[in-house]
XYZ file of C-alpha atoms in Angstrom:
687
model
C -24.370 -12.343 5.523
C -26.148 -13.152 2.272
C -23.123 -12.603 0.056
C -21.121 -15.212 1.971
C -23.575 -18.072 1.508
C -25.301 -17.255 -1.763
C -25.896 -19.020 -5.014
C -26.617 -16.148 -7.448
C -30.034 -16.251 -9.072
C -32.169 -13.754 -10.969
C -35.884 -13.336 -10.976
C -37.228 -14.306 -14.402
C -40.238 -12.717 -16.045
C -43.635 -14.066 -15.046
C -44.016 -16.160 -18.240
C -40.480 -17.577 -18.069
C -40.861 -18.388 -14.404
C -44.098 -20.300 -14.946
C -42.518 -22.180 -17.829
C -39.324 -22.978 -15.924
C -40.885 -24.033 -12.648
C -44.012 -25.602 -14.145
C -46.104 -24.055 -11.410
C -49.845 -24.364 -12.014
C -52.062 -21.293 -12.041
C -53.806 -22.610 -8.946
C -50.512 -22.919 -7.072
C -49.442 -19.462 -8.268
C -52.645 -17.995 -6.856
C -51.933 -19.729 -3.546
C -48.397 -18.335 -3.489
C -49.656 -14.827 -4.246
C -52.213 -15.114 -1.450
C -49.526 -16.275 0.971
C -47.375 -13.275 0.027
C -50.331 -10.941 0.500
C -51.148 -12.454 3.895
C -47.510 -12.198 4.973
C -47.210 -8.532 3.984
C -50.472 -7.692 5.760
C -49.338 -9.502 8.920
C -46.012 -7.696 8.686
C -47.783 -4.320 8.531
C -49.842 -5.227 11.601
C -46.659 -6.172 13.446
C -44.993 -2.906 12.405
C -47.997 -0.934 13.659
C -47.935 -2.746 16.997
C -44.165 -2.309 17.185
C -44.277 1.460 16.700
C -46.624 1.635 19.682
C -44.756 -0.609 22.133
C -41.213 -0.565 20.665
C -39.729 -3.657 22.256
C -36.600 -4.799 20.465
C -36.260 -8.496 21.344
C -40.006 -9.175 21.452
C -40.549 -7.660 18.017
C -37.653 -9.460 16.337
C -38.800 -12.780 17.792
C -42.345 -12.208 16.593
C -41.109 -11.227 13.141
C -38.876 -14.304 13.078
C -41.901 -16.449 13.951
C -43.915 -14.794 11.197
C -41.088 -15.425 8.726
C -40.823 -19.073 9.799
C -44.527 -19.554 9.198
C -44.381 -17.779 5.829
C -41.396 -19.752 4.530
C -42.897 -23.034 5.723
C -46.167 -22.262 3.953
C -44.331 -21.338 0.754
C -42.394 -24.598 0.728
C -45.496 -26.714 1.246
C -47.507 -24.766 -1.322
C -44.625 -25.135 -3.784
C -44.918 -28.911 -3.451
C -42.812 -29.850 -0.441
C -45.734 -31.831 1.011
C -45.303 -34.423 -1.714
C -41.545 -34.611 -1.136
C -41.448 -35.076 2.625
C -40.517 -38.730 2.192
C -37.638 -37.746 -0.113
C -36.497 -35.114 2.394
C -36.390 -37.713 5.129
C -34.804 -40.452 3.052
C -32.241 -38.190 1.386
C -31.750 -36.376 4.661
C -32.541 -32.746 3.904
C -33.169 -29.758 6.191
C -33.897 -26.084 5.606
C -32.088 -23.894 8.147
C -32.369 -20.202 9.085
C -28.938 -18.573 9.465
C -27.322 -15.503 11.050
C -29.583 -12.922 12.663
C -32.611 -14.800 11.364
C -31.219 -17.938 12.993
C -30.739 -16.040 16.286
C -34.371 -14.904 16.061
C -33.216 -11.276 15.833
C -34.742 -10.608 12.416
C -35.354 -6.886 11.880
C -37.758 -5.446 9.325
C -35.077 -4.758 6.705
C -32.751 -7.655 7.491
C -31.494 -10.214 5.006
C -33.279 -13.551 5.146
C -30.435 -16.075 5.062
C -31.382 -19.682 4.310
C -29.388 -22.854 3.895
C -30.549 -26.171 2.517
C -28.304 -28.948 3.796
C -28.619 -32.408 2.344
C -26.919 -35.718 1.837
C -27.095 -37.478 -1.478
C -28.398 -36.058 -4.727
C -31.427 -33.750 -4.816
C -34.103 -34.648 -7.331
C -35.048 -32.114 -10.047
C -38.446 -31.795 -8.371
C -36.873 -30.802 -5.042
C -34.703 -28.214 -6.791
C -37.848 -26.802 -8.398
C -39.592 -26.559 -5.020
C -36.632 -24.656 -3.589
C -36.575 -22.318 -6.616
C -40.326 -21.602 -6.395
C -39.965 -20.728 -2.735
C -37.018 -18.418 -3.373
C -38.869 -16.607 -6.172
C -41.866 -16.112 -3.908
C -39.638 -14.637 -1.201
C -38.215 -12.262 -3.775
C -41.731 -11.273 -4.821
C -42.391 -10.419 -1.177
C -39.608 -7.771 -1.494
C -37.255 -9.666 0.821
C -33.461 -9.733 0.464
C -32.702 -13.428 0.423
C -29.338 -15.141 0.694
C -29.338 -18.884 0.156
C -27.076 -21.863 -0.257
C -27.586 -25.529 -1.069
C -24.798 -27.572 0.486
C -23.973 -31.054 1.599
C -23.110 -31.387 5.267
C -19.452 -31.924 4.378
C -19.396 -28.792 2.188
C -21.036 -26.737 4.915
C -18.575 -27.781 7.632
C -15.587 -27.258 5.343
C -16.808 -23.814 4.286
C -17.526 -22.806 7.889
C -14.041 -23.776 9.059
C -12.496 -21.640 6.311
C -14.690 -18.553 6.654
C -15.351 -16.946 10.021
C -18.581 -15.236 8.952
C -19.978 -18.491 7.618
C -18.947 -20.247 10.830
C -20.801 -17.840 13.101
C -23.815 -17.707 10.798
C -24.207 -21.488 10.897
C -23.593 -21.511 14.664
C -26.696 -19.352 15.082
C -28.865 -21.455 12.769
C -32.255 -22.850 13.701
C -34.277 -25.603 12.044
C -37.155 -24.638 9.736
C -38.381 -27.795 8.015
C -37.260 -31.119 6.612
C -35.712 -33.920 8.645
C -35.132 -32.805 12.229
C -33.113 -35.943 13.151
C -30.814 -35.229 10.207
C -30.413 -31.618 11.350
C -29.470 -32.817 14.834
C -26.867 -35.174 13.391
C -25.474 -32.305 11.324
C -25.282 -30.088 14.410
C -23.478 -32.795 16.354
C -20.881 -33.167 13.587
C -20.571 -29.399 13.208
C -19.988 -28.772 16.926
C -17.634 -31.723 17.153
C -15.506 -30.085 14.462
C -15.630 -26.770 16.339
C -14.448 -28.517 19.499
C -11.423 -29.859 17.638
C -10.645 -26.500 16.021
C -11.081 -24.270 19.088
C -7.584 -22.827 18.947
C -7.695 -21.758 15.299
C -11.227 -20.413 15.758
C -10.016 -18.248 18.650
C -7.374 -16.750 16.374
C -10.080 -16.021 13.787
C -12.180 -14.393 16.504
C -9.385 -12.085 17.591
C -8.272 -11.162 14.064
C -11.838 -10.384 13.019
C -12.428 -8.225 16.094
C -9.161 -6.352 15.589
C -10.065 -5.559 11.979
C -13.512 -4.484 13.080
C -12.071 -2.218 15.769
C -9.693 -0.657 13.261
C -12.517 0.041 10.816
C -15.116 1.388 13.232
C -12.841 3.558 15.437
C -12.838 6.488 13.002
C -14.640 9.834 13.299
C -17.046 8.718 10.571
C -18.480 5.897 12.651
C -18.621 8.014 15.803
C -20.749 10.708 14.167
C -22.785 8.093 12.275
C -22.570 4.933 14.413
C -23.268 1.518 12.961
C -25.863 -0.092 15.219
C -24.959 -3.619 14.177
C -21.237 -3.772 13.384
C -19.896 -0.678 15.175
C -18.036 -0.723 18.484
C -20.547 -1.391 21.238
C -23.080 -2.547 18.661
C -25.077 -5.745 18.461
C -22.085 -7.585 17.054
C -20.254 -7.265 20.395
C -23.133 -9.095 22.084
C -22.974 -11.745 19.347
C -19.251 -12.240 19.958
C -19.810 -12.701 23.664
C -22.528 -15.285 22.996
C -20.356 -17.154 20.477
C -17.420 -17.309 22.878
C -19.661 -18.395 25.745
C -21.017 -21.233 23.631
C -17.742 -22.450 22.114
C -15.429 -22.129 25.093
C -17.764 -22.404 28.081
C -20.554 -24.628 26.736
C -23.307 -22.067 27.401
C -26.211 -22.069 24.957
C -27.385 -18.737 26.390
C -25.002 -15.916 27.239
C -26.352 -15.306 30.744
C -25.654 -18.954 31.658
C -21.986 -18.038 31.881
C -22.603 -16.550 35.333
C -22.245 -20.105 36.658
C -18.500 -19.539 36.295
C -17.118 -17.638 39.281
C -15.167 -15.144 37.196
C -18.419 -14.031 35.512
C -20.708 -14.446 38.530
C -21.190 -10.706 38.999
C -21.303 -9.752 35.332
C -24.083 -7.266 34.538
C -25.976 -9.234 31.897
C -29.314 -7.633 32.802
C -27.973 -4.228 31.771
C -26.390 -5.690 28.650
C -29.725 -7.289 27.698
C -31.484 -3.950 28.171
C -28.912 -2.309 25.932
C -29.288 -5.036 23.315
C -33.063 -4.590 23.418
C -32.642 -0.834 22.894
C -30.301 -1.279 19.923
C -32.704 -3.716 18.261
C -35.485 -1.188 18.753
C -33.373 1.540 17.141
C -32.333 -0.788 14.319
C -35.950 -1.629 13.477
C -36.925 2.059 13.453
C -33.909 2.790 11.273
C -34.916 0.113 8.757
C -38.461 1.480 8.613
C -37.334 5.096 8.146
C -34.782 4.202 5.483
C -37.185 1.814 3.764
C -34.418 -0.777 3.526
C -31.700 -2.483 5.519
C -29.643 0.397 6.959
C -27.545 -0.093 10.072
C -25.505 3.097 9.872
C -27.237 5.951 11.686
C -26.774 8.618 9.030
C -26.891 12.285 10.049
C -29.798 12.802 7.660
C -31.847 10.255 9.638
C -30.938 11.201 13.213
C -33.534 13.970 13.647
C -36.310 11.864 12.114
C -35.361 8.834 14.168
C -35.257 10.761 17.447
C -38.760 12.109 16.793
C -39.961 8.649 15.780
C -38.695 7.313 19.112
C -40.422 10.105 21.057
C -37.498 12.337 22.076
C -38.361 16.041 22.502
C -36.246 19.161 22.974
C -35.308 20.258 26.502
C -33.930 23.536 27.930
C -30.266 22.539 27.496
C -30.344 19.732 24.963
C -32.264 18.943 21.788
C -34.356 15.830 21.338
C -31.814 14.532 18.835
C -28.969 15.018 21.310
C -31.042 13.265 23.993
C -31.488 10.324 21.655
C -27.803 10.197 20.706
C -26.856 10.450 24.362
C -29.018 7.462 25.297
C -27.779 5.575 22.259
C -24.173 6.108 23.342
C -25.029 5.076 26.880
C -25.989 1.673 25.490
C -23.158 1.505 22.953
C -20.579 2.390 25.613
C -22.094 -0.069 28.087
C -21.910 -2.922 25.587
C -18.441 -1.909 24.427
C -17.087 -1.757 27.962
C -18.866 -4.995 28.904
C -17.469 -6.741 25.839
C -13.928 -5.573 26.623
C -14.220 -6.789 30.216
C -15.788 -10.086 29.106
C -13.105 -10.707 26.489
C -10.276 -9.990 28.930
C -11.675 -12.400 31.523
C -12.516 -15.062 28.936
C -9.035 -14.946 27.405
C -7.504 -15.197 30.860
C -9.212 -18.595 31.140
C -9.074 -19.778 27.517
C -5.565 -18.633 26.602
C -3.808 -17.169 29.655
C -0.612 -15.297 28.955
C 2.469 -16.947 30.453
C 3.697 -15.080 33.532
C 6.754 -15.836 35.587
C 4.982 -15.001 38.820
C 2.037 -13.129 40.298
C 2.592 -9.355 40.576
C 4.307 -8.471 43.825
C 2.207 -7.596 46.848
C 5.002 -5.575 48.470
C 3.474 -2.601 50.247
C -0.072 -3.690 49.415
C -2.505 -2.864 52.256
C -3.352 -5.930 54.321
C -7.006 -5.876 53.240
C -6.052 -6.859 49.680
C -4.355 -9.603 47.734
C -3.475 -9.978 44.048
C -5.059 -12.803 42.045
C -4.472 -13.154 38.287
C -3.560 -9.497 37.950
C -6.613 -8.319 39.901
C -6.795 -6.755 43.335
C -9.375 -8.577 45.469
C -10.422 -8.516 49.116
C -8.723 -10.994 51.402
C -11.802 -11.890 53.380
C -15.346 -10.804 54.080
C -17.713 -8.754 51.975
C -17.166 -5.190 50.866
C -20.143 -4.062 52.941
C -18.259 -5.088 56.061
C -15.201 -2.968 55.245
C -14.378 0.668 55.954
C -15.877 3.262 53.553
C -12.495 4.136 51.997
C -11.752 0.574 50.876
C -12.946 1.143 47.289
C -10.825 4.258 46.835
C -7.816 2.524 48.355
C -8.229 -0.380 45.938
C -8.522 1.985 42.972
C -5.390 3.860 44.059
C -3.389 0.657 44.458
C -4.560 -0.709 41.102
C -3.788 2.626 39.448
C -0.243 2.687 40.807
C 0.509 -0.983 40.116
C -1.071 -1.290 36.674
C -3.601 -3.861 37.917
C -7.385 -4.198 37.762
C -10.049 -5.130 40.309
C -11.720 -8.518 40.673
C -15.166 -8.824 39.084
C -16.878 -9.471 42.419
C -15.162 -6.450 43.922
C -16.316 -4.284 40.998
C -19.915 -5.469 41.329
C -20.019 -4.772 45.065
C -18.242 -1.424 44.630
C -20.796 -0.238 42.069
C -23.633 -1.243 44.377
C -22.040 0.367 47.442
C -21.385 3.667 45.647
C -24.993 3.776 44.431
C -26.465 3.145 47.888
C -23.903 4.608 50.308
C -22.067 7.176 48.212
C -22.926 10.118 50.450
C -21.309 8.404 53.426
C -18.126 7.955 51.407
C -18.073 11.641 50.437
C -18.104 12.652 54.081
C -15.379 10.228 55.153
C -12.074 11.928 56.089
C -9.422 11.197 53.488
C -11.855 10.329 50.682
C -11.254 13.499 48.670
C -7.505 13.119 48.972
C -7.610 9.538 47.662
C -9.849 10.541 44.763
C -7.524 13.394 43.824
C -4.537 11.062 44.058
C -6.023 9.122 41.142
C -6.769 12.306 39.167
C -3.291 13.770 39.723
C -1.532 10.553 38.698
C -3.722 8.686 36.171
C -1.198 5.979 35.331
C -3.684 3.215 34.543
C -6.324 4.118 31.892
C -8.383 1.008 32.720
C -8.754 2.139 36.333
C -9.696 5.692 35.322
C -12.404 4.245 33.072
C -13.495 1.868 35.834
C -13.814 4.797 38.249
C -16.232 6.333 35.763
C -18.180 3.122 35.148
C -18.794 2.347 38.836
C -19.891 5.926 39.551
C -16.868 7.149 41.512
C -16.136 10.181 39.307
C -19.755 11.338 39.198
C -19.988 10.845 42.966
C -17.274 13.440 43.594
C -18.140 15.565 40.533
C -21.941 15.362 39.995
C -21.671 17.853 37.124
C -19.916 15.112 35.167
C -23.265 13.329 34.818
C -24.308 15.993 32.306
C -21.599 14.884 29.869
C -21.989 11.128 30.458
C -22.448 9.493 27.046
C -22.928 12.929 25.462
C -21.988 12.887 21.786
C -20.349 15.926 20.223
C -21.629 16.963 16.813
C -19.113 17.258 13.991
C -16.445 15.101 12.416
C -13.614 15.724 14.913
C -14.534 13.695 17.987
C -14.297 9.906 18.125
C -15.577 9.504 21.710
C -18.421 10.792 23.846
C -17.611 13.790 26.049
C -17.042 11.762 29.216
C -14.589 9.391 27.541
C -12.946 12.283 25.705
C -12.362 14.021 29.048
C -10.751 10.881 30.476
C -8.615 10.563 27.349
C -7.459 14.173 27.742
C -6.491 13.433 31.345
C -4.575 10.334 30.248
C -2.828 12.307 27.488
C -1.561 14.868 30.006
C -0.121 11.947 31.953
C 1.475 10.630 28.741
C 3.119 14.022 28.278
C 4.325 13.943 31.885
C 5.933 10.510 31.503
C 7.686 11.507 28.281
C 5.634 9.600 25.700
C 6.011 12.470 23.188
C 9.541 13.622 24.046
C 11.099 12.421 20.805
C 8.396 13.701 18.476
C 7.425 16.897 20.309
C 10.221 17.890 22.753
C 8.537 21.250 23.337
C 5.857 19.466 25.387
C 8.435 18.106 27.824
C 10.025 21.530 28.178
C 6.696 23.219 28.903
C 5.594 20.557 31.406
C 8.923 20.688 33.231
C 8.530 24.418 33.890
C 5.020 24.254 35.394
C 4.473 25.746 38.830
C 1.763 23.207 39.764
C 1.030 20.188 37.555
C -2.076 19.293 39.581
C -3.925 22.272 38.127
C -3.324 20.981 34.607
C -4.649 17.497 35.449
C -7.830 18.951 36.952
C -8.323 21.265 33.969
C -7.914 18.294 31.620
C -10.615 16.301 33.411
C -13.012 19.258 33.632
C -12.333 21.243 30.449
C -15.571 20.179 28.690
C -17.796 20.015 31.785
C -19.862 22.932 30.427
C -21.025 20.974 27.375
C -23.777 19.480 29.465
C -25.264 22.941 29.964
C -25.933 24.117 26.424
C -24.111 26.656 24.274
C -21.043 28.680 25.284
C -19.662 25.687 27.138
C -16.304 27.332 27.867
C -17.845 30.143 29.903
C -20.439 27.932 31.570
C -17.824 25.340 32.429
C -15.521 27.976 33.920
C -18.371 29.208 36.114
C -18.888 25.688 37.486
C -15.240 25.095 38.376
C -14.937 27.073 41.659
C -17.830 25.148 43.215
C -16.371 21.813 42.117
C -12.924 22.682 43.456
C -14.227 23.838 46.827
C -16.157 20.578 47.246
C -12.905 18.740 46.578
C -11.146 20.814 49.233
C -9.058 22.849 46.778
C -8.543 26.517 47.618
C -6.201 29.409 46.809
C -4.816 30.342 43.409
C -6.319 27.214 41.813
C -9.741 28.876 42.036
C -8.496 31.446 39.512
C -6.145 29.366 37.379
C -8.336 26.346 36.572
C -11.453 28.382 35.625
C -9.233 30.458 33.318
C -7.863 27.313 31.649
C -11.365 25.929 31.134
C -12.720 29.244 29.832
C -9.851 29.729 27.360
C -9.084 26.116 26.407
C -10.047 26.757 22.772
C -8.146 30.057 22.446
C -4.807 28.771 21.156
C -6.398 26.251 18.782
C -8.714 28.846 17.248
C -6.058 31.555 16.902
C -3.378 29.236 15.502
C -5.705 27.878 12.793
C -7.554 31.076 11.856
C -5.085 33.939 12.161
C -1.838 34.943 10.492
C 0.914 33.796 12.845
C 3.428 35.878 10.904
C 1.648 39.015 12.107
C 3.139 40.079 15.437
C -0.178 41.551 16.459
C -1.683 38.044 16.646
C 0.854 36.896 19.238
C 0.584 40.152 21.173
C -3.195 39.876 21.458
C -2.906 36.329 22.819
C -0.193 37.427 25.241
C -2.396 40.264 26.459
C -5.205 37.813 27.213
C -3.016 35.288 29.062
C -0.442 37.656 30.655
C 1.430 34.877 32.504
C 4.042 32.406 31.236
C 2.906 29.569 33.523
C -0.707 30.021 32.432
C 0.424 29.967 28.805
C 2.336 26.716 29.303
C -0.625 25.019 30.975
C -2.993 26.292 28.293
C -0.652 25.059 25.558
C -0.363 21.593 27.116
C -4.123 21.415 27.725
C -4.787 22.379 24.099
C -2.389 19.734 22.799
C -3.852 17.052 25.096
C -7.374 18.040 24.051
C -6.376 17.764 20.381
C -4.680 14.393 20.840
C -7.748 13.074 22.675
C -10.228 14.400 20.118
C -9.212 12.346 17.103
C -6.846 12.004 14.130
C -8.010 15.184 12.383
C -7.574 17.411 15.442
C -4.185 15.929 16.339
C -2.628 16.250 12.888
C 1.035 17.262 12.763
C 0.093 20.441 10.941
C -2.220 21.594 13.745
C 0.326 20.793 16.451
C 3.013 22.689 14.504
C 0.763 25.752 14.334
C 0.053 25.496 18.067
C 3.752 25.194 18.820
C 4.627 28.199 16.667
C 2.030 30.363 18.392
C 3.139 29.131 21.822
C 6.812 29.983 21.186
C 5.982 33.481 19.927
C 3.595 34.283 22.772
C 6.026 32.900 25.335
C 8.778 35.151 23.968
C 6.532 38.173 24.325
C 5.579 37.244 27.891
C 9.186 36.526 28.900
C 10.534 39.802 27.473
C 7.526 41.639 28.894
C 7.717 44.491 26.378
C 4.425 44.222 24.516
C 2.185 42.242 26.860
C 2.802 43.714 30.320
C -0.176 45.457 31.954
C 1.528 48.862 31.576
C 2.333 48.257 27.914
C -1.173 46.998 27.221
C -2.685 50.088 28.861
C -0.416 52.433 26.890
C -1.294 50.730 23.589
C -5.038 50.959 24.249
C -4.769 54.589 25.427
C -2.865 55.602 22.280
C -5.442 53.892 20.061
C -8.259 55.743 21.813
C -6.466 59.117 21.658
C -5.705 58.657 17.970
C -9.354 57.932 17.202
C -10.438 61.027 19.159
C -7.979 63.272 17.324
C -8.845 62.025 13.841
C -12.600 61.410 13.862
C -13.301 65.083 13.115
C -11.568 64.574 9.758
C -12.261 60.916 8.902
C -15.141 58.454 9.434
C -14.599 56.542 12.663
C -15.015 53.115 11.073
C -12.224 53.869 8.563
C -9.906 54.922 11.385
C -10.639 51.717 13.329
C -10.082 49.553 10.242
C -6.683 51.149 9.667
C -5.701 50.862 13.333
C -6.469 47.137 13.266
C -3.853 46.700 10.539
C -1.040 48.250 12.605
C 1.179 46.385 15.065
C 1.089 46.819 18.826
C 4.749 47.817 18.714
C 3.777 50.841 16.553
C 1.336 52.143 19.184
C 3.825 51.493 21.960
C 6.782 53.344 20.397
C 5.204 56.092 18.245
C 4.086 59.472 19.596
C 0.530 60.663 19.086
C 1.718 63.583 16.914
C 3.671 61.286 14.604
C 0.728 58.893 14.322
C -1.618 61.756 13.382
C 0.885 62.987 10.799
C 1.148 59.484 9.308
C -2.598 59.531 8.676
């Protein structure tokens, strides 16, 4: 924030500073003692913090310490003798931004603003300068501005970051009545400019989303500005204050639409992020909000995470971090949608139709809600029915309904599992995931993990590397949604081969299940493909799925990386590459499902994995392998057996004359067609 409200200044040498500010030696000694006392108190606070690690409590205590320090500096610098001038000329010193919110972390900028009316005397300017120099000597990053009230309001209305920084300001010293008058004028201007401020809000958030959605910020998340970071909580608080008149964010629950909003969980997540941010500042030795890979191991140990049988301490830390980031991100998205529905509702010709809607429900403002009574009084299947209807109709659920559903699943989930028809309704959503918001909601309220407990292992689990842009649970949902996009023709124009392959599938349901479950093994350590495949039969049987699916879906999960690896690492011009893949898959329908799963997985992973070049390689391999499987010459079981038998016989006949490893190396360079069509005698003669 400092660069937005700063008057540039440089620290002079000790002699020049004394000459310029005319500070007496006695006053300099006092300032040095104040700095020493502040740094010692700061070290004590850091020591206490590392033991108890409370985010909000620590930042408030550090803010209080900073308030006391800055106040003492001002009075030691001569402010005591200028109190009358401050009152008469109406002057106030204000803490801004995170400091103003009392969320000051150990490496944060200290943003100050001096607002005044009238002309400041040279003596007052000197007092301000002495204080700023002392803050610099205390190794603090200080941003400051000296503005009239008119200048401040004008600047805030023209710069969104300045606006929000001043909104969060708190009074430090000077004339409190003057500060109150300034606040009244400032908020009066905000009230008149609500509409334009809303546009600034939305533009700023869109730019932020665009910047922080990349692989870079997933692997190394920004605790403050990243998606799901502290800034999302700030935005919610700013909107609550401007548009709903709530000084504190949790006061917004007085409005019915937010009455069931989970602010307790959001506060816990905010507390956790502040704790992490403070540790990060201490480890880096400076303000650092981006969780660099080089710091993740150190930070996890600093926070007390240790290695487990399936997951390292660092992965445990990143998993918990993403739990909080995802919770805040999802909460912010839900909050923003509901707030905008009140502040700036989109014009609609009429409420969505209720034709065919079960009699228990009605549609209000695009949300399915219960007609009467509480959810606890309804049949067990009511939540699943509501999710199915919302999924089919492109709607959402009412906030009260969501709150009660989450509570009911947590307390009575086992009863729902045993209710006839529950599995069928759940699978109806999986087999036809038309509404991404409802699929995500099913995850957030615990419905997916209720039916598939193994999914808990990948909840908020971050994948190492620079390919993924989502945690494993959200990536799995995105893969499921991408399969549905393929089914509805979203890629027909760009990649018509996808439509062709999907249209020839024997059973599309198997592909949807494989998409949802393909990374389920990542919660169980290394070799996730094999471990995931081993879990699938048990999951399917619990869902009431039997027959050929118990073979097909485990195969898809076990081999879901096969086509991607082969297409990017092997020579596709070599027929042997395609033959080997065909020999592994052996079935055209399996190949088509595996191809579509691989493409969906790539699209859901991130921009690097879904590059046109990678999809072209996948498509080329798919076409060649499909041709082999359709013609059946090189990949049939009989052909495969003959090829392997001829290789073995050739090795046996030649190893008396040549080293075995040389024979094998040469055999690996020959095509499968050669071993299928050439006699053993001719092969031996060729050697």
